mmCIF file of C-alpha atoms in Angstrom:
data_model
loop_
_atom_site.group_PDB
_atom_site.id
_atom_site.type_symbol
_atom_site.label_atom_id
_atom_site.label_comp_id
_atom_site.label_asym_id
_atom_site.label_seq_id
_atom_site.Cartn_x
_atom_site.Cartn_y
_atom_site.Cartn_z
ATOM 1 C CA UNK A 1 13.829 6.114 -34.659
ATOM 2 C CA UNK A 2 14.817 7.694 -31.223
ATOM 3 C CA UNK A 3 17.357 10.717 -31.796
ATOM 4 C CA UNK A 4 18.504 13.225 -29.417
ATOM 5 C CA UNK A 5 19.276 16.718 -31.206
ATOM 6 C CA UNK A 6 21.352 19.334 -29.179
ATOM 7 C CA UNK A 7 22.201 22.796 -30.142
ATOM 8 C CA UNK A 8 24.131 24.836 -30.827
ATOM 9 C CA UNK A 9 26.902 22.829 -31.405
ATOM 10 C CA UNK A 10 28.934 25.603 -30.024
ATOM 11 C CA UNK A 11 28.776 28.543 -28.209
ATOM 12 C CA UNK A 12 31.356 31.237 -27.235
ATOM 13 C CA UNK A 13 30.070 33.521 -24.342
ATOM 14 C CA UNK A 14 31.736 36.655 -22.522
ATOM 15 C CA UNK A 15 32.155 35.803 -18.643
ATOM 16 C CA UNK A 16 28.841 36.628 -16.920
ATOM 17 C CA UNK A 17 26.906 36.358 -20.296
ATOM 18 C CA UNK A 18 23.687 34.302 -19.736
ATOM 19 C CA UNK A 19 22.604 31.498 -22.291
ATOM 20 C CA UNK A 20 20.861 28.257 -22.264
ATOM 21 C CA UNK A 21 21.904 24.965 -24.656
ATOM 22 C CA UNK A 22 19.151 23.090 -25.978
ATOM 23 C CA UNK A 23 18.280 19.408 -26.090
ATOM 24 C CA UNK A 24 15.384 18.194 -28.286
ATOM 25 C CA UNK A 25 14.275 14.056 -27.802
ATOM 26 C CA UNK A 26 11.874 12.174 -30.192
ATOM 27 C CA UNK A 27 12.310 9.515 -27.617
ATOM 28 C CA UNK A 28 8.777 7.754 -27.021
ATOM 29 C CA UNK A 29 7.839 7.310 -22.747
ATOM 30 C CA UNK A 30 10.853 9.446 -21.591
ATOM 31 C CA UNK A 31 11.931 7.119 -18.639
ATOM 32 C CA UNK A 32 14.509 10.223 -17.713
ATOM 33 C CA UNK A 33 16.893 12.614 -19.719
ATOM 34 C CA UNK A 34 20.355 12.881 -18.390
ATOM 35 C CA UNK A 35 23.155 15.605 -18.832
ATOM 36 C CA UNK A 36 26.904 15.550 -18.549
ATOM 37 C CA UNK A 37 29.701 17.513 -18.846
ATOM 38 C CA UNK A 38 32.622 16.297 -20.627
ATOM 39 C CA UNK A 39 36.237 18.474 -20.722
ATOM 40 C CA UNK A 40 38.719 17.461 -23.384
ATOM 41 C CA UNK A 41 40.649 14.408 -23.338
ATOM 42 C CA UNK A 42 38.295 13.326 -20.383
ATOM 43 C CA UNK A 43 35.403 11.247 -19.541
ATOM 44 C CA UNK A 44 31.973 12.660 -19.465
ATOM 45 C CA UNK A 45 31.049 13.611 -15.585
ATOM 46 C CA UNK A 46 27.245 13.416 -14.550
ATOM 47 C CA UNK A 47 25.372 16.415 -13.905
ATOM 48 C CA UNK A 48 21.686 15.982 -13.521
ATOM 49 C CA UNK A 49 18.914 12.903 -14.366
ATOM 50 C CA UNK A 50 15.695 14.683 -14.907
ATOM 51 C CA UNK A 51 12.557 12.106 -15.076
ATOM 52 C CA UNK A 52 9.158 14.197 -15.333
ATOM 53 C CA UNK A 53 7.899 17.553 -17.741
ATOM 54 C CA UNK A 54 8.061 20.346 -15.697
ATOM 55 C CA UNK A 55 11.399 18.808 -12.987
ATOM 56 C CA UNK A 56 13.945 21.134 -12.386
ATOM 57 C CA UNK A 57 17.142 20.612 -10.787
ATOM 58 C CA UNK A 58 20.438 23.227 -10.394
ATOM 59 C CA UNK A 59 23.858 23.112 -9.814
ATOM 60 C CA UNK A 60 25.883 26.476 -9.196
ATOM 61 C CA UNK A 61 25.402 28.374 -12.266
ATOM 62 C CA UNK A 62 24.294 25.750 -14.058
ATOM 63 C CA UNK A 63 20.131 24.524 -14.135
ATOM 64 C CA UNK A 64 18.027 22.128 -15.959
ATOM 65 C CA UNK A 65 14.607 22.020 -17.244
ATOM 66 C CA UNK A 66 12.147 19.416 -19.136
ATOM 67 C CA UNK A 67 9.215 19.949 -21.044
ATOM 68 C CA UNK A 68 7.521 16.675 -23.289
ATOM 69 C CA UNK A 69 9.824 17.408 -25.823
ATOM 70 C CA UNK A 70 12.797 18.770 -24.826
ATOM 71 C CA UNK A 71 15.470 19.770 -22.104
ATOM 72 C CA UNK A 72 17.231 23.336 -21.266
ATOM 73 C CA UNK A 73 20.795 23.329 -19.791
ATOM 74 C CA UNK A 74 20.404 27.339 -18.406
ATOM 75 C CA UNK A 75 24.172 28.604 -17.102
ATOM 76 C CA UNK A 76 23.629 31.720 -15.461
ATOM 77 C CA UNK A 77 26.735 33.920 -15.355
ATOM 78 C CA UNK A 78 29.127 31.927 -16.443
ATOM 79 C CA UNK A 79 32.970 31.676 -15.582
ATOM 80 C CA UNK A 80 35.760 30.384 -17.804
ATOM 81 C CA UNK A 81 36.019 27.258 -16.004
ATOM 82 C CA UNK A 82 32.316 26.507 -17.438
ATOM 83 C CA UNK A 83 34.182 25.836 -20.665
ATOM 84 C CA UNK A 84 33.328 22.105 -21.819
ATOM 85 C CA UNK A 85 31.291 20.008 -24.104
ATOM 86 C CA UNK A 86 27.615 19.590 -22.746
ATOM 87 C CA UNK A 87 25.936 16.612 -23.700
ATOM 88 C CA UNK A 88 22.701 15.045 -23.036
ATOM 89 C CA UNK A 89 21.161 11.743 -23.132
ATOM 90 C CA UNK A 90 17.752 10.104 -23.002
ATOM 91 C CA UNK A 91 17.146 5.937 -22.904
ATOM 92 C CA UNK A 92 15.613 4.392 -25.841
ATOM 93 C CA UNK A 93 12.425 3.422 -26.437
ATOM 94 C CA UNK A 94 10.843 -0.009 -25.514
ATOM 95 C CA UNK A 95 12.486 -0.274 -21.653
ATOM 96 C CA UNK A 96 15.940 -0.407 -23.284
ATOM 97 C CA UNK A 97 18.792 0.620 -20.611
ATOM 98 C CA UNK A 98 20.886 1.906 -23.246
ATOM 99 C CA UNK A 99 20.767 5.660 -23.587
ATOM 100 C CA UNK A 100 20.807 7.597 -27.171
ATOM 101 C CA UNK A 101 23.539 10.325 -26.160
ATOM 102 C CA UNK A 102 23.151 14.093 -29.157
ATOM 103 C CA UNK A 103 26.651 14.517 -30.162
ATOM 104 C CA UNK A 104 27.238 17.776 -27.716
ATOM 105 C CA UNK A 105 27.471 21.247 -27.402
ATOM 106 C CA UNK A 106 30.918 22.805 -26.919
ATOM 107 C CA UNK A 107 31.061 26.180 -24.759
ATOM 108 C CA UNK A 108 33.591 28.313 -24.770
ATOM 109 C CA UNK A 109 33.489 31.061 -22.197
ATOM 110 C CA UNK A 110 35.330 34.042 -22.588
ATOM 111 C CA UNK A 111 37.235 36.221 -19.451
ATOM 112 C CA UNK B 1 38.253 5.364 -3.685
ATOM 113 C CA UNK B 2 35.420 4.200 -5.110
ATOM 114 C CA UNK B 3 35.106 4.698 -9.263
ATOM 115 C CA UNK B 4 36.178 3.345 -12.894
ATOM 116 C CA UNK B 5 39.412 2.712 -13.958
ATOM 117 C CA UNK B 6 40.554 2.718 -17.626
ATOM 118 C CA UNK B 7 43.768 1.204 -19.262
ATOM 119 C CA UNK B 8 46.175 2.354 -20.604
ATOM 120 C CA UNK B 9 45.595 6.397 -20.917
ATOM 121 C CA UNK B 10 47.188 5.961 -24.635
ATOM 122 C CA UNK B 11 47.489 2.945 -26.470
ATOM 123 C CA UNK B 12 49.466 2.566 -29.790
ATOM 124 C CA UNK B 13 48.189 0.099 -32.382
ATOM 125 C CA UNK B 14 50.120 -1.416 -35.574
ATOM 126 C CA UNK B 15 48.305 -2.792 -38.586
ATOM 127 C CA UNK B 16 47.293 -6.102 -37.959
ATOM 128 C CA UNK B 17 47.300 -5.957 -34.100
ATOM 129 C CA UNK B 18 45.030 -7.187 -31.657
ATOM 130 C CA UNK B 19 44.756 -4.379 -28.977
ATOM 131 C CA UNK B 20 42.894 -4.730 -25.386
ATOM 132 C CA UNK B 21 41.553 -1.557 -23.279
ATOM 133 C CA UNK B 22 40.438 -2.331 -19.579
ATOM 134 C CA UNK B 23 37.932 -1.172 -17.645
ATOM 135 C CA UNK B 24 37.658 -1.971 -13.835
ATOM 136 C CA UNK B 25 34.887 -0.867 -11.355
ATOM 137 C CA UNK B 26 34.624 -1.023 -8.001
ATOM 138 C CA UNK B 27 31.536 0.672 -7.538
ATOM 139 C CA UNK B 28 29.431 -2.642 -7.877
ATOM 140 C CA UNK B 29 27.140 -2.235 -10.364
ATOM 141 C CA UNK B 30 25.902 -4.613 -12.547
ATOM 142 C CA UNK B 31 25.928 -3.054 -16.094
ATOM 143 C CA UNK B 32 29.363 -1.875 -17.925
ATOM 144 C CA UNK B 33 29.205 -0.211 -21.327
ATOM 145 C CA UNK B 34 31.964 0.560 -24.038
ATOM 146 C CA UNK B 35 31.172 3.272 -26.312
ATOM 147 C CA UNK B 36 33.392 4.708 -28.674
ATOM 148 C CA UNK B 37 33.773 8.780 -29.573
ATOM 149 C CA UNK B 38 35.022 10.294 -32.321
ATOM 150 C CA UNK B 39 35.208 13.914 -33.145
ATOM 151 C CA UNK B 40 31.714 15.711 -34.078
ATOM 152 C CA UNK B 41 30.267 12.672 -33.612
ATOM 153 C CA UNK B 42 27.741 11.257 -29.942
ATOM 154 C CA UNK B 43 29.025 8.389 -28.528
ATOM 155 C CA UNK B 44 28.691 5.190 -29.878
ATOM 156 C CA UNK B 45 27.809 2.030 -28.264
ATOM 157 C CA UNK B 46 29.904 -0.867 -28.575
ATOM 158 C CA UNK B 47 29.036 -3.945 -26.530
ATOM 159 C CA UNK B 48 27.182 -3.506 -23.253
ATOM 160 C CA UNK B 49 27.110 -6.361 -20.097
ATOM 161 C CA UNK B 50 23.930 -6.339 -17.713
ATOM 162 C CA UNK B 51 25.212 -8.895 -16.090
ATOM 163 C CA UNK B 52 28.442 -11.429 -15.820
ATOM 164 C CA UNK B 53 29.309 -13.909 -18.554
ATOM 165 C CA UNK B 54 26.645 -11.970 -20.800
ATOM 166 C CA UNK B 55 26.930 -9.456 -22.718
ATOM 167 C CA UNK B 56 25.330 -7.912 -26.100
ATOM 168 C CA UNK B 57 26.355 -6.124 -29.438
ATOM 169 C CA UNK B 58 25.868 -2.847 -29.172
ATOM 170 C CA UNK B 59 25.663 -0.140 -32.468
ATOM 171 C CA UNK B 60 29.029 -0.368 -34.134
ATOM 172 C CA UNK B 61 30.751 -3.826 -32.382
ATOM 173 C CA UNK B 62 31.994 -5.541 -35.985
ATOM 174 C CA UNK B 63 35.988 -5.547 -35.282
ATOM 175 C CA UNK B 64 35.277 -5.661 -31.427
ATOM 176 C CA UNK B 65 35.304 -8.161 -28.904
ATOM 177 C CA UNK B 66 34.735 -8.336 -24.894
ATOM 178 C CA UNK B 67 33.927 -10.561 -22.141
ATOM 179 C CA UNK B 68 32.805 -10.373 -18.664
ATOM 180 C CA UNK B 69 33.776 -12.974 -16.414
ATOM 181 C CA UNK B 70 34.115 -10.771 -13.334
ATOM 182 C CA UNK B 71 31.480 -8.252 -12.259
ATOM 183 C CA UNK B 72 34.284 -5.805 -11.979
ATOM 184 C CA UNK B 73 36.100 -6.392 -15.122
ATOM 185 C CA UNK B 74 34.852 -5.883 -18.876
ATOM 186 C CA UNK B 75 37.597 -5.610 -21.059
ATOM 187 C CA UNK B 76 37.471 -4.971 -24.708
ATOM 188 C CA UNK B 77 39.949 -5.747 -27.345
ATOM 189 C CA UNK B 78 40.327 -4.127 -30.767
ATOM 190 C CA UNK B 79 40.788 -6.702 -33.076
ATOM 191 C CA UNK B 80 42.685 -6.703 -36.687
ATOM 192 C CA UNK B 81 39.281 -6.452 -38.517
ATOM 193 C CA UNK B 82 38.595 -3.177 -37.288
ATOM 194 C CA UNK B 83 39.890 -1.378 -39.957
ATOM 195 C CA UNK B 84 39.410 2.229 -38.711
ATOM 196 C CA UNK B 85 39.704 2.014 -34.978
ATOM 197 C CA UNK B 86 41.486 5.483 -33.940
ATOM 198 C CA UNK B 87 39.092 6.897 -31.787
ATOM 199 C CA UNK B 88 38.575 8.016 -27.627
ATOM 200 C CA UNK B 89 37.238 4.987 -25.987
ATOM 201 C CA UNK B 90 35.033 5.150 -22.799
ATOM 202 C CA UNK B 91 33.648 2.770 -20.414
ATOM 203 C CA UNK B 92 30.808 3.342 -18.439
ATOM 204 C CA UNK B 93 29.342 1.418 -15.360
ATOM 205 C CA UNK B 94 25.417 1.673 -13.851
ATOM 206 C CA UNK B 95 22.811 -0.025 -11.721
ATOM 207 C CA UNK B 96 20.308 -1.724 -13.754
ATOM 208 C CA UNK B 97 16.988 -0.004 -15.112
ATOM 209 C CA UNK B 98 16.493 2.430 -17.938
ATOM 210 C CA UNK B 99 16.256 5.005 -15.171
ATOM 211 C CA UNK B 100 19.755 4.692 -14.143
ATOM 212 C CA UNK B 101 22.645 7.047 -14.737
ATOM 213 C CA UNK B 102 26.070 5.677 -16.627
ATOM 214 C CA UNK B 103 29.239 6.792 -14.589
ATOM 215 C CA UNK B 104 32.194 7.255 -16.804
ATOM 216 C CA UNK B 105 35.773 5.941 -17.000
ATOM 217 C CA UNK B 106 38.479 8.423 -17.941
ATOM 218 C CA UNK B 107 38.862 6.993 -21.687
ATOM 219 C CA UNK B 108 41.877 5.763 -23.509
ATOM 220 C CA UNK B 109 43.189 7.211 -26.488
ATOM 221 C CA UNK B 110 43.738 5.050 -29.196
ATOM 222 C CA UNK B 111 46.128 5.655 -32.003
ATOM 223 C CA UNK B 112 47.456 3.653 -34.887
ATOM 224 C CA UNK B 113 50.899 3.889 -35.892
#
């Protein structure tokens, strides 16, 4: 069965405190892992699509990794308006479309 | 502006109600999603559309229904026989292919009364 683990499933950092959240796929032929950002009450927004072990891609402070098993979400100094549930996604095995989303992990970062 | 639209923001339901939620794109793609999101829990798929006047039953649709007779349009409604349905509703559009990111809709709330 395909799951997508993330963790923590929250984290409270001090502005400028470094961390990374974690994202851990059993998925079969990754055909791409993809992470958003959702704040509350809202819908998620798109952050990165990341297709191949060893693909990078950044965004300000924030910058994803892949290895065969699993995806980093790095933030790098964080500010307060980093605050937000994280979540990532990967598509099913068996050229499904339909993505198996981890149920999230919720930053809180501190002034 | 190009993007998703969801309807209403809230939505109040009473026991025994029929409720529907819209979702309109403009962006033109050709798969639409509902997912459902409760709290603690992923999101939860619904019913997805890859293409107009089909669509498929996604994780959790008993007590759902939707149709898609517009490539822009895939509205769900919330029937009486979902017996739990309070819960943060989201739509989500893409291009087809697995490879393909989802592009989310704002979400309605939706509470029962």
């Amino acid at each position: 069965e395909d799951q997508v683990t993330q963790s923590p499933e929250a984290l409270r950092l001090q502005e400028g405190e470094s961390s990374s959240l974690n994202c851990s796929y059993t998925v079969s032929g990754l055909r791409g892992l993809f992470w958003y950002r959702q704040d509350p009450g809202k819908g998620p927004e798109f952050l990165f699509t990341l297709y191949s072990a060893g693909e990078e891609k950044e965004k300000e402070r924030l910058k994803a990794t892949l290895t065969k098993k699993e995806s980093f979400l790095h933030i790098t100094a964080p500010k307060p308006e980093d605050s937000a549930t994280y979540l990532c996604a990967a598509p099913r095995t068996g050229g499904s479309y339909i993505p198996t989303f981890g149920r999230g992990t919720s930053l809180i970062v501190h002034p | 502006d190009g993007g998703i639209t969801q309807s209403p923001k809230y939505l109040f339901r009473k026991e025994g109600q029929n409720v529907t939620l819209s979702c309109e794109q403009n962006l033109n793609h050709d798969a639409m999603y509902w997912y459902r999101q409760d709290p603690g829990q992923g999101l939860r798929l619904i019913y997805y559309s890859q293409i107009v006047n089909d669509f498929q039953k996604g994780d959790i649709a008993e007590g759902y229904s939707v149709s898609r007779e517009k490539k822009e349009s895939f509205p769900l409604t919330v029937t009486s026989a979902q017996k739990n349905p309070t819960a943060f509703y989201l739509c989500a559009t893409a291009l087809p292919g697995p490879r393909e990111t989802q592009y989310f809709g704002p979400g309605t709330r939706l509470l029962v009364l």
